[in-house]
Every structure is written in structure tokens, then in C-alpha cells.
PDB file of C-alpha atoms in Angstrom:
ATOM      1  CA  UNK C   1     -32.774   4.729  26.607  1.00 49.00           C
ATOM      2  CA  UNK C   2     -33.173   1.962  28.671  1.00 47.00           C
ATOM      3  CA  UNK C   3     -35.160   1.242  31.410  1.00 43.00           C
ATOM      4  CA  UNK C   4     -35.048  -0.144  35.066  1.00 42.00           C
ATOM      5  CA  UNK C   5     -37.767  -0.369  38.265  1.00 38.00           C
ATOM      6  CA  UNK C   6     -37.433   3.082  40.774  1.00 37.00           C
ATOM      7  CA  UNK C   7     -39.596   4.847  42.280  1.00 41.00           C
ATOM      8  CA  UNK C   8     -40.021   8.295  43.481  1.00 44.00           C
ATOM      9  CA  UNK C   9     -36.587  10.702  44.371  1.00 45.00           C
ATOM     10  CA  UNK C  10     -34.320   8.503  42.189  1.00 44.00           C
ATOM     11  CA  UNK C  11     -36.781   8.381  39.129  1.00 44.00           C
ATOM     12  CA  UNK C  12     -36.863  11.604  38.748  1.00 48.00           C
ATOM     13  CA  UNK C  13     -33.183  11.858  38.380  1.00 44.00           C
ATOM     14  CA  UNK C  14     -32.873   9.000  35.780  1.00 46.00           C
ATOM     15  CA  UNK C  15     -35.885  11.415  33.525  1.00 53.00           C
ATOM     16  CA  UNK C  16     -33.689  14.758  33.956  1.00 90.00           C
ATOM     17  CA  UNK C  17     -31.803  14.555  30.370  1.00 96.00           C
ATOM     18  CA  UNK C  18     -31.280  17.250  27.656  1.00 96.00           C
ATOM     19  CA  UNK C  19     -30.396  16.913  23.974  1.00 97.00           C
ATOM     20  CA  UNK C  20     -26.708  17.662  23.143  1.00 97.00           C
ATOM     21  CA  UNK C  21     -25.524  17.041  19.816  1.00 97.00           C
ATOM     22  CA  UNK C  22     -28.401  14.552  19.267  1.00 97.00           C
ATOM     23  CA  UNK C  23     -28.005  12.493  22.242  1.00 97.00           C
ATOM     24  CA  UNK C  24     -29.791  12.502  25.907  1.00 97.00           C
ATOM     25  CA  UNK C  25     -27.152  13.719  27.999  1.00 98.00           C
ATOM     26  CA  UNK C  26     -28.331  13.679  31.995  1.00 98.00           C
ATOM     27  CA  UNK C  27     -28.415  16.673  33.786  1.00 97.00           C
ATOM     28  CA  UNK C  28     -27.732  14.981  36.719  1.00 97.00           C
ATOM     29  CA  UNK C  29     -24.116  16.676  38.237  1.00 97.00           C
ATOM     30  CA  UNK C  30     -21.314  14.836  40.081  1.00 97.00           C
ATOM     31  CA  UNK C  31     -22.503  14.017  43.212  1.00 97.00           C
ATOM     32  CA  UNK C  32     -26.314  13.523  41.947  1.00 97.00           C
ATOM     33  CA  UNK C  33     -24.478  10.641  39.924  1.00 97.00           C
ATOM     34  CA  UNK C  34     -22.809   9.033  42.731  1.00 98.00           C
ATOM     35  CA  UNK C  35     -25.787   8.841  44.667  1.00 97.00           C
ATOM     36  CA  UNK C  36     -27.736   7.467  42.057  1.00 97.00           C
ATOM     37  CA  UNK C  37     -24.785   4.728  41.468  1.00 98.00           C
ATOM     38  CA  UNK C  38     -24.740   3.699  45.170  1.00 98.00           C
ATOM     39  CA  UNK C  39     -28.497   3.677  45.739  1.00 97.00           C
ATOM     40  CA  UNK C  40     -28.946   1.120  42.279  1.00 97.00           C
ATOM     41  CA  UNK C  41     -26.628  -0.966  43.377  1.00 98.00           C
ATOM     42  CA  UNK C  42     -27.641  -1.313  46.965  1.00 97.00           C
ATOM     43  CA  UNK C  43     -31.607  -1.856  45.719  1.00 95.00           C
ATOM     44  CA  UNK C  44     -29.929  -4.549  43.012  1.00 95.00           C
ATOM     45  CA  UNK C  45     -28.703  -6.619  45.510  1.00 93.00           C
ATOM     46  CA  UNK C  46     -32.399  -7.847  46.640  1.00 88.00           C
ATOM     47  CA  UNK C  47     -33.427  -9.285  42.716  1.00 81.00           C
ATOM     48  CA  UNK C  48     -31.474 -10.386  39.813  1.00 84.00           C
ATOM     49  CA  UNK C  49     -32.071  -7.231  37.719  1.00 89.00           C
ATOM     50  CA  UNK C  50     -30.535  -6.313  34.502  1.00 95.00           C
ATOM     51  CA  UNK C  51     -27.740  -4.069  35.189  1.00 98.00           C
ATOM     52  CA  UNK C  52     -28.076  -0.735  35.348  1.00 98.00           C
ATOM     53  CA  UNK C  53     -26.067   0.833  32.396  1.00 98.00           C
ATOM     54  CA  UNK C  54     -24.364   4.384  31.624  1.00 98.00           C
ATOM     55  CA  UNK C  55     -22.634   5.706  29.766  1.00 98.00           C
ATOM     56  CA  UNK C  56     -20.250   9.208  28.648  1.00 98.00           C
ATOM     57  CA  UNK C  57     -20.232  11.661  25.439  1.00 98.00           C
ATOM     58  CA  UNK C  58     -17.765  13.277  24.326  1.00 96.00           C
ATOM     59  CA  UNK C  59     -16.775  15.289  21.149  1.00 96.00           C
ATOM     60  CA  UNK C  60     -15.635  12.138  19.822  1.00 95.00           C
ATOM     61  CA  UNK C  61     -18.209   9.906  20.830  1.00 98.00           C
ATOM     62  CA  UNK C  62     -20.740  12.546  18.869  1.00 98.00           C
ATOM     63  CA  UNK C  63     -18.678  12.750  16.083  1.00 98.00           C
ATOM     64  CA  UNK C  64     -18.680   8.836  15.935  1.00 97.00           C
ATOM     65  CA  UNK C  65     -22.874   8.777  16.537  1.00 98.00           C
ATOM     66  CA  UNK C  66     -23.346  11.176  13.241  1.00 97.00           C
ATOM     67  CA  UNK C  67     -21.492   8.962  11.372  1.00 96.00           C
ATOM     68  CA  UNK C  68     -22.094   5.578  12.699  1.00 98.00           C
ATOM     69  CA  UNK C  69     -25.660   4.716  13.222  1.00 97.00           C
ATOM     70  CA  UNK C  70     -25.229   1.049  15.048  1.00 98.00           C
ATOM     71  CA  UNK C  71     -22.640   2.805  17.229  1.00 98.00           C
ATOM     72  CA  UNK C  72     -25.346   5.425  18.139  1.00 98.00           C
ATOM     73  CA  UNK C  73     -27.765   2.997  18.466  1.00 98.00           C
ATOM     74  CA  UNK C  74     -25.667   1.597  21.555  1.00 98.00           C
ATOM     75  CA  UNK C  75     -25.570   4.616  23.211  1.00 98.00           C
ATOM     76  CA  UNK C  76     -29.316   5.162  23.094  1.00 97.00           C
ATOM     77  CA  UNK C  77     -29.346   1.941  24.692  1.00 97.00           C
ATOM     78  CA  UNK C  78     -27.591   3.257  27.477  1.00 98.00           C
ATOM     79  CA  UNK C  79     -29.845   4.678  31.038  1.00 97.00           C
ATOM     80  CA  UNK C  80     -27.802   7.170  31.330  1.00 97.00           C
ATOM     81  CA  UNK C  81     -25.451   9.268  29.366  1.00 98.00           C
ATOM     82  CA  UNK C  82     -23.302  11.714  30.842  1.00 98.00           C
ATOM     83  CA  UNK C  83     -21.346  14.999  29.361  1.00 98.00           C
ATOM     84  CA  UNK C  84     -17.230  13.674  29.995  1.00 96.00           C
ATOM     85  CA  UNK C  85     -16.731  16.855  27.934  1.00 92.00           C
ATOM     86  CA  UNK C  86     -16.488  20.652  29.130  1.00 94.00           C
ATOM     87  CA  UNK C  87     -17.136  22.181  25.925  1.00 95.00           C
ATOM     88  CA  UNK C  88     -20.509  19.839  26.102  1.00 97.00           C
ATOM     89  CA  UNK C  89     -21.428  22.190  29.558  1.00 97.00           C
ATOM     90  CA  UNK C  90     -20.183  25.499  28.115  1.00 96.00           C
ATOM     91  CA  UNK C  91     -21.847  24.975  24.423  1.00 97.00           C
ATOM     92  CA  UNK C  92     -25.242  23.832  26.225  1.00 97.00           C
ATOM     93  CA  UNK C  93     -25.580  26.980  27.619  1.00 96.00           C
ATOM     94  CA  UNK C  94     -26.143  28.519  24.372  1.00 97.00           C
ATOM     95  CA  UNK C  95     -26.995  25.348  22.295  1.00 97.00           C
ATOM     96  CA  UNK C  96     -30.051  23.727  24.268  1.00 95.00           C
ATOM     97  CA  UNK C  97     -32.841  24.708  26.806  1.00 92.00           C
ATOM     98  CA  UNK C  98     -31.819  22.820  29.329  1.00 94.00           C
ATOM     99  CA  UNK C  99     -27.500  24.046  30.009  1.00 96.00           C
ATOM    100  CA  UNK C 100     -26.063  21.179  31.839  1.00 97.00           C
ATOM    101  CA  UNK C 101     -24.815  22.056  35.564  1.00 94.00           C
ATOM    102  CA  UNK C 102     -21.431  20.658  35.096  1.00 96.00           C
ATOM    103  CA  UNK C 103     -19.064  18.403  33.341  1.00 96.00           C
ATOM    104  CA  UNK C 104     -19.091  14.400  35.023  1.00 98.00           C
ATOM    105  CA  UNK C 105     -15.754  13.193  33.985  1.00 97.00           C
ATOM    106  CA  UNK C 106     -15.171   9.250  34.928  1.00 98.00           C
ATOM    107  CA  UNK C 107     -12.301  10.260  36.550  1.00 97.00           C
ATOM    108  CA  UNK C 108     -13.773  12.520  38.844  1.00 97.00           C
ATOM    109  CA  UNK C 109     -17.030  10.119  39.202  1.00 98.00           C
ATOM    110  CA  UNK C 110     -15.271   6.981  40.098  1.00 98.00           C
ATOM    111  CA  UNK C 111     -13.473   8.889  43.193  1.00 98.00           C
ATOM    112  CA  UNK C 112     -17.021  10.327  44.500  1.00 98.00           C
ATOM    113  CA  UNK C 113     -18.528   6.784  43.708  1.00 98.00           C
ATOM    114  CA  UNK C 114     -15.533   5.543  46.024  1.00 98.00           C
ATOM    115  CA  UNK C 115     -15.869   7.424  48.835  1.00 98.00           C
ATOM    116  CA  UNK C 116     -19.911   6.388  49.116  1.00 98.00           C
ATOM    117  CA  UNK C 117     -19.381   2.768  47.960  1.00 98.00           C
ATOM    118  CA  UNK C 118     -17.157   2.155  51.599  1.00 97.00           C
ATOM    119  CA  UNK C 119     -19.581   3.601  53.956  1.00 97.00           C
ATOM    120  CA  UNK C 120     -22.282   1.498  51.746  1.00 98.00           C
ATOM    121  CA  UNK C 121     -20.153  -1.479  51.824  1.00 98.00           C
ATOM    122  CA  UNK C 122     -20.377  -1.860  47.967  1.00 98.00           C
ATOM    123  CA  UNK C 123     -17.763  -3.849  45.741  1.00 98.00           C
ATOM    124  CA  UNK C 124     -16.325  -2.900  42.506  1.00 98.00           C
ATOM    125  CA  UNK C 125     -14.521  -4.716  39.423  1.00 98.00           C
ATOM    126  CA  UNK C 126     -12.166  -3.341  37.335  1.00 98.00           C
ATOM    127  CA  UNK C 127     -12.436  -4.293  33.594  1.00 98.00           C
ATOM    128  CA  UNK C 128      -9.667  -3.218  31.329  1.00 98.00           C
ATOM    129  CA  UNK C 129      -6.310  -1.706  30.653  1.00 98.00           C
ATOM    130  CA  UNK C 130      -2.822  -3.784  30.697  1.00 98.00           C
ATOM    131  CA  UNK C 131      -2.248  -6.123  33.476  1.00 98.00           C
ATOM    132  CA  UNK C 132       0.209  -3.494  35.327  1.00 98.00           C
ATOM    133  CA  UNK C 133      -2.355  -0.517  34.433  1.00 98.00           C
ATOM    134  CA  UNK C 134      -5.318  -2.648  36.227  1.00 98.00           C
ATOM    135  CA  UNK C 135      -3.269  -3.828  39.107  1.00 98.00           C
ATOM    136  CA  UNK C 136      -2.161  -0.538  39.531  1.00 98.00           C
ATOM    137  CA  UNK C 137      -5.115   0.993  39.175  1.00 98.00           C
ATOM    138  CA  UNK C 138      -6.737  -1.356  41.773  1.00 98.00           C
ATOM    139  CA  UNK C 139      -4.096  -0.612  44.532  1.00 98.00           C
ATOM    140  CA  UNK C 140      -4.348   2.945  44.201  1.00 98.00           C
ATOM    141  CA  UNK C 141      -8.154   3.521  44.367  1.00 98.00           C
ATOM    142  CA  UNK C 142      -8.117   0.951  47.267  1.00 97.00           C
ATOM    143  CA  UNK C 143      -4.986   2.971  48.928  1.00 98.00           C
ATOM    144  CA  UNK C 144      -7.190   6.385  48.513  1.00 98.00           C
ATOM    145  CA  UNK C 145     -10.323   4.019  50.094  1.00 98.00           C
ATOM    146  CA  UNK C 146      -8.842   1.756  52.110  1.00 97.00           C
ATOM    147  CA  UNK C 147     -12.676   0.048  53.502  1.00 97.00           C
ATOM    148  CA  UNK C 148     -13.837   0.005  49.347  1.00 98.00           C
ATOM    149  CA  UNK C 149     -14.055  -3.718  48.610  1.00 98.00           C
ATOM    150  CA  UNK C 150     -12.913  -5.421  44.988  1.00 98.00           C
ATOM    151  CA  UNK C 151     -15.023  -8.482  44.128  1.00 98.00           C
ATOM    152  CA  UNK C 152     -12.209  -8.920  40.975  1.00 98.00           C
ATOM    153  CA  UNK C 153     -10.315  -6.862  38.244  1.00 98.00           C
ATOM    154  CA  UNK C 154      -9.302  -7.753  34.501  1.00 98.00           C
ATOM    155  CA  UNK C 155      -7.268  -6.404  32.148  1.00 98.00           C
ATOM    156  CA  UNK C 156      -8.571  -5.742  28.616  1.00 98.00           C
ATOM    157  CA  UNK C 157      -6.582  -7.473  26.666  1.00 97.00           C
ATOM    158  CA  UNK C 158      -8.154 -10.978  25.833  1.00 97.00           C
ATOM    159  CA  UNK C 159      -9.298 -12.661  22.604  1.00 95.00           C
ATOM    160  CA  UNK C 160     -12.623 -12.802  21.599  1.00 94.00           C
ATOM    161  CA  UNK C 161     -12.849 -16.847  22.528  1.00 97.00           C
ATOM    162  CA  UNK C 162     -11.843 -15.749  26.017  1.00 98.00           C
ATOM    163  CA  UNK C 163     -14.925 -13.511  27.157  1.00 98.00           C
ATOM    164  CA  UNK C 164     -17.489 -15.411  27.684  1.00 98.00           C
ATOM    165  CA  UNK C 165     -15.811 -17.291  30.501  1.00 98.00           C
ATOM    166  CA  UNK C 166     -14.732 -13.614  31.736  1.00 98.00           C
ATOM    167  CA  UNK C 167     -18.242 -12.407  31.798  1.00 98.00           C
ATOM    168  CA  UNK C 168     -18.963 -15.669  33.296  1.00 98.00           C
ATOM    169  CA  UNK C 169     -16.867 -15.242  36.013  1.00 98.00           C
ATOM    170  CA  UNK C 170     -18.048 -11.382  36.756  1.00 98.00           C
ATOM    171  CA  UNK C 171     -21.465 -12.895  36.997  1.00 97.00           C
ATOM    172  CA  UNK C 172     -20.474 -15.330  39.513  1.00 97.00           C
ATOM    173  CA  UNK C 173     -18.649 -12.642  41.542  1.00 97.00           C
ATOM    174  CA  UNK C 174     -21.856 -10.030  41.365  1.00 96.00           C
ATOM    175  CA  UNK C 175     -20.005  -6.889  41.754  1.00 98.00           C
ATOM    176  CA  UNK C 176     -22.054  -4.386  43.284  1.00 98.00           C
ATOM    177  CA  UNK C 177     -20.469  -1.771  40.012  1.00 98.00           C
ATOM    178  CA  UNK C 178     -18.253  -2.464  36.771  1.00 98.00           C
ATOM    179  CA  UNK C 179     -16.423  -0.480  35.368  1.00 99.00           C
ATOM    180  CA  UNK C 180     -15.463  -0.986  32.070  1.00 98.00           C
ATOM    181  CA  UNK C 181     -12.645   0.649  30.234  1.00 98.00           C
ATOM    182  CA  UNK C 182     -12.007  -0.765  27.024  1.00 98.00           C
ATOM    183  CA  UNK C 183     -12.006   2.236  24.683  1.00 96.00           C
ATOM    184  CA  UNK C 184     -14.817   3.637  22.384  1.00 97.00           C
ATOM    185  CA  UNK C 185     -16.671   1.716  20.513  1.00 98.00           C
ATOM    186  CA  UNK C 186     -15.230  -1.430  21.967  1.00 98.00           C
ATOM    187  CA  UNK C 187     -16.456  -0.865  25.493  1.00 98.00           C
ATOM    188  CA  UNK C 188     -20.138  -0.517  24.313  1.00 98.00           C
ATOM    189  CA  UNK C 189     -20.360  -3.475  22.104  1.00 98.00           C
ATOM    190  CA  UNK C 190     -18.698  -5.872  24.725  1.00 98.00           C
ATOM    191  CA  UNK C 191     -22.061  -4.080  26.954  1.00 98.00           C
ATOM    192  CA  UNK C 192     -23.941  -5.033  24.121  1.00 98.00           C
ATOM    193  CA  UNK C 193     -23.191  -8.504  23.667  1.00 98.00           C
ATOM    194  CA  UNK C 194     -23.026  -9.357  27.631  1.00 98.00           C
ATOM    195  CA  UNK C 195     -25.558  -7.544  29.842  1.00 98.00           C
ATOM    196  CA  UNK C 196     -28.535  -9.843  29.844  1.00 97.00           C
ATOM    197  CA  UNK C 197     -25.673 -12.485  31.478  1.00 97.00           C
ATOM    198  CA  UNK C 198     -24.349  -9.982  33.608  1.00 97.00           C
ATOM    199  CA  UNK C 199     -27.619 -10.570  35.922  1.00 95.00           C
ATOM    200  CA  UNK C 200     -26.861  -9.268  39.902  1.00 92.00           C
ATOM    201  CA  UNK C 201     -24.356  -6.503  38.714  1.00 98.00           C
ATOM    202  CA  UNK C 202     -25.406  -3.577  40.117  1.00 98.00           C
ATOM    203  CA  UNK C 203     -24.502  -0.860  37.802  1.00 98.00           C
ATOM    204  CA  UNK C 204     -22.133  -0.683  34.592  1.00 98.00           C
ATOM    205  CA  UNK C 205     -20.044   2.056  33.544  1.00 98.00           C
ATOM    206  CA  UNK C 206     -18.137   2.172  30.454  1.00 98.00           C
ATOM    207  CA  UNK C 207     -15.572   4.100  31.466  1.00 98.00           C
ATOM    208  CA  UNK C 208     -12.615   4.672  28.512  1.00 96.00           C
ATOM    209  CA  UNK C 209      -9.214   5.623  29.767  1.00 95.00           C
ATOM    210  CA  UNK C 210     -10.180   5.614  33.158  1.00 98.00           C
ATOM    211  CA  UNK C 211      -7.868   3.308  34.525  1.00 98.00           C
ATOM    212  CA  UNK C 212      -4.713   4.951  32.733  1.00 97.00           C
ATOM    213  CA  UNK C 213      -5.312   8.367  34.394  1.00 97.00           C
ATOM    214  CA  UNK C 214      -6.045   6.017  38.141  1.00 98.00           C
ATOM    215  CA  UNK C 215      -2.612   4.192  37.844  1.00 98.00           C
ATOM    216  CA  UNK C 216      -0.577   7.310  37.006  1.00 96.00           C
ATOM    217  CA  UNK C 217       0.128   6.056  33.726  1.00 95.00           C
ATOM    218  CA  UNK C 218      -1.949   9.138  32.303  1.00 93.00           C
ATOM    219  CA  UNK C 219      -2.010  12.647  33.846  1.00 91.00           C
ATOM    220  CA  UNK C 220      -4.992  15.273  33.646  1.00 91.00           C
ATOM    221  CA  UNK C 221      -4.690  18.066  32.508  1.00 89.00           C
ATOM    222  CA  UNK C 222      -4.141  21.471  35.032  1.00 93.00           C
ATOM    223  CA  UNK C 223      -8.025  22.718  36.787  1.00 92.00           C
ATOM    224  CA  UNK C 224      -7.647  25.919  34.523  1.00 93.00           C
ATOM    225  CA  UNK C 225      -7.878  24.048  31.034  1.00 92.00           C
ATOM    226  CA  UNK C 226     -10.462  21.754  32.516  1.00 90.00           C
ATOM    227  CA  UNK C 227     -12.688  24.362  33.260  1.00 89.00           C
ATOM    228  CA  UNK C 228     -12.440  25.887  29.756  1.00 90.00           C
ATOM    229  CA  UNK C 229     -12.750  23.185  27.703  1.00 88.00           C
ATOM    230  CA  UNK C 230      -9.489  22.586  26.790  1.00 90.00           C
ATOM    231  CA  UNK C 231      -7.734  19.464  28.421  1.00 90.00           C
ATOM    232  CA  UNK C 232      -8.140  17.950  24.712  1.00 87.00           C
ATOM    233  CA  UNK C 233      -5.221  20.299  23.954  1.00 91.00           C
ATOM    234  CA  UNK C 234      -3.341  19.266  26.971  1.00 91.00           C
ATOM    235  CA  UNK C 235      -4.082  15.508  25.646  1.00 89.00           C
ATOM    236  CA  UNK C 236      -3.149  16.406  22.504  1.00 91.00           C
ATOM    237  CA  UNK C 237       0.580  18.067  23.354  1.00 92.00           C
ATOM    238  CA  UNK C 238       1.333  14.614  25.552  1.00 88.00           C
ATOM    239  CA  UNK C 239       0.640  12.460  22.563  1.00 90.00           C
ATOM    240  CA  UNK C 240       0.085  14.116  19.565  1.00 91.00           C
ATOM    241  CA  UNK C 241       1.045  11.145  16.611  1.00 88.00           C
ATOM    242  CA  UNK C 242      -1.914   9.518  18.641  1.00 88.00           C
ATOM    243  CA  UNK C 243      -4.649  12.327  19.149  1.00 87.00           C
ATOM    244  CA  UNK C 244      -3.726  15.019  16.858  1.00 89.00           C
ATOM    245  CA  UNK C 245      -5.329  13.447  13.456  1.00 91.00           C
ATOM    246  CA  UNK C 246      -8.533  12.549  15.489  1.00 89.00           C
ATOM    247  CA  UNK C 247      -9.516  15.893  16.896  1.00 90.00           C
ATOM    248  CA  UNK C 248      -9.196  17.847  13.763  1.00 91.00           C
ATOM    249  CA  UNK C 249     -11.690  15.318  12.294  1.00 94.00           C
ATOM    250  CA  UNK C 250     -14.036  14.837  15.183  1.00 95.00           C
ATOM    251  CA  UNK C 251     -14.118  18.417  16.993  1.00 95.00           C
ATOM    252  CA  UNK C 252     -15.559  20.488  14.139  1.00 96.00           C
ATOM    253  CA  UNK C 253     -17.991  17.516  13.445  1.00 97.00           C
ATOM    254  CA  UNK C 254     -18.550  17.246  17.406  1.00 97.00           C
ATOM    255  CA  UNK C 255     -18.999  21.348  16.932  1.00 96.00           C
ATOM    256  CA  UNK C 256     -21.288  20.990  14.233  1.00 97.00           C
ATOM    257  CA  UNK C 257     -23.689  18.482  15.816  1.00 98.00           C
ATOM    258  CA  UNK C 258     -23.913  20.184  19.119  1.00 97.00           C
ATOM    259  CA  UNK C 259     -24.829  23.816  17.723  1.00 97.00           C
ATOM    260  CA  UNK C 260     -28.062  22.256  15.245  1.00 97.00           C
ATOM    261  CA  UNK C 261     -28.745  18.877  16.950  1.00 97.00           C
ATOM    262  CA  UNK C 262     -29.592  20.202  20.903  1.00 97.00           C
ATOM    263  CA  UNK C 263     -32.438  21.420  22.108  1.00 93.00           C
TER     264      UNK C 263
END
């Protein structure tokens, strides 16, 4: 993983991680993670660090790391992985050493993040989606916050020739944390190519579908099949052309890795 200058409280969260399905998943719950989010980002502000970077597994992000060694490669690039996955939780508990306290979905994180980043006074940007998804997006989180401050937002969809003056411009703008929601593998590589010029950014977050299920576009799934591992099914009966054909080939693979790769 990578690495970054703490000291004492907060370093020992960024070491807490357990092995799940061959990657270094933190054990480091919800509000653990928000904390550490706001207190990088505030202690950023006084250098020009390299951002801090994490990341989220899920059964088709391990699927994708057995099978595609580059890809994996980003993640272990990553500070910080987290479990966006129940069955990750409920399988650790059986599967590795150290069980993981609890699932840290993005779209729980970004709301706990939220509600510290006002009383810190910290800035985000929003990085991805279609323009209505990102303005949306924006409005809401800011109409749920109302003293959270955005330094910029960006939809996702631009050509390749295009992002380096985007990156440019997030640079200038030194948001405090960016999220980035892109899609998997996409969101990691663009992390890849641009975080040594992404100098001053606090903290980056990959951050998938985030902003779909933040602008109403996408709905979660009900608290009971959350909580039993099951809001892939949920996903699945709301768009099935789309998420069907993946999930039969990534779950038992995801299945697979997580019962002889953790420890």
C-alpha cells in the first residue's frame, strides 16, 4: 500500500488491515473512516503532500484482481482499502483472523464525511457521472449540509485529450477531498495516471456509483438485504440486462478468493 507522514492515534488506524480475498481490506469501521478523512485533509492543508488515496472492494473488484494483475496492482497502490461489500464482513468472520467490524459503503461514508467536513470547514469536488447526475448530486449533499463547501464538480464524461486540463484545474482549486466516481477499473487508472499532479488534495476516494445513488437516479436497496449481503440481488432485479451476466461470473470467483485467499 501506499504510504503518507502520521503520527501516533491516526497511524495506527491506517496499519489496522486484514486479508480478504487477497487484498488488505482496513478494519477501520464507518465513523473511524470519517475521522481519518477529515483529520488528513485538515493536516494536508499545511504542505503540498501527495494525496492521500483509498479505495473499496467488492465481489467484483476481487473477482477483477484474480484475474487482472495490473488492475490489482492499482489497488495495492491504494492507503486504504475498504470492504463496500456485506458478504466481505459476514465471510470474514469465518474466512480470516481478523472479521471486519462492519461494511463501509461510499454511500454511507460520504454522508458521515459530510457532516464532519462542515464543522471542519473542509471542501469537496465531485468527479464523475452525467452532467445532470453531478449537478444533482452536488445540490443534494449540499441541501442535506447546507455549511459543506464545493471547491468544483465534473462530470465523467470527457475524452482522454481533455483531462489533463481537468486535473489541472482540480489542482488549482485544492479540494480539501475528491471523490471520484468513474466506474471500476476506470476510476483507478485515471488515480494512477494523475496523483503526483494532484499535489494539495487532501484525500481521494474512488468512489463508483456514488453519485447515481446521491442524485436519486439510483436507489439502495431496503436495511434488511443490506445487512445480509444481498443488495446485489436488489441491484440485480432493477437492472438485470446490465448486472445479471456479471454476478454469475464474478460472485463465485469473488466466493472462491475470499474462502482460500484471507487470513
Amino acid at each position: 500500500m501506499g504510504t503518507d507522514e502520521f503520527g501516533g492515534e491516526q497511524q495506527d488506524r491506517v496499519d489496522q488491515t486484514t486479508i480478504i480475498g487477497g487484498l488488505p481490506i482496513t478494519l477501520l469501521d464507518l465513523e473511524e473512516s470519517a475521522r481519518l478523512f477529515v483529520e488528513t485533509a485538515l493536516s494536508a492543508r499545511t504542505g503540498n503532500r501527495r494525496p492521500y488515496y483509498s479505495t473499496s472492494a467488492n465481489g467484483q473488484v476481487i473477482a477483477l484482481a484474480r484475474s487482472d494483475e495490473p488492475f490489482k496492482a492499482l489497488l495495492l497502490g491504494a492507503d486504504q482499502i475498504h470492504a463496500d461489500g456485506m458478504p466481505m464482513v459476514l465471510l470474514s468472520r469465518i474466512f480470516s483472523r481478523k472479521a471486519l467490524k462492519e461494511r463501509v459503503a461510499t454511500t454511507d461514508l460520504v454522508h458521515s464525511v459530510a457532516a464532519q467536513a462542515e464543522q471542519a470547514g473542509l471542501s469537496f469536488y465531485f468527479l464523475g457521472g452525467t452532467p445532470d447526475v453531478n449537478r444533482t448530486a452536488v445540490a443534494r449533499l449540499q441541501e442535506a449540509y447546507p455549511k459543506l463547501r464545493f471547491a468544483g464538480a465534473r462530470d465523467g464524461y470527457f475524452t482522454t485529450d481533455k483531462e489533463p486540463a481537468i486535473v489541472a484545474e482540480i489542482a488549482a482549486l485544492k479540494p480539501d477531498i475528491l471523490w471520484i466516481g468513474l466506474g471500476v477499473p476506470l476510476e483507478q487508472q485515471f488515480v494512477a495516471r494523475n496523483i503526483d499532479k494532484l499535489t494539495g488534495v487532501g484525500v481521494i476516494k474512488t468512489s463508483g456509483g456514488l453519485f447515481d445513488f446521491i442524485s436519486g437516479k439510483n436507489s439502495r436497496a431496503p436495511a434488511w438485504m443490506q445487512n445480509v449481503g444481498l443488495e446485489w440481488l436488489y441491484r440485480t432485479i432493477l437492472e438485470p440486462r446490465r448486472l445479471l451476466s456479471r454476478y454469475l461470473k464474478t460472485n463465485p470467483i469473488a466466493l472462491w478468493q475470499i474462502m482460500f485467499n484471507s487470513r
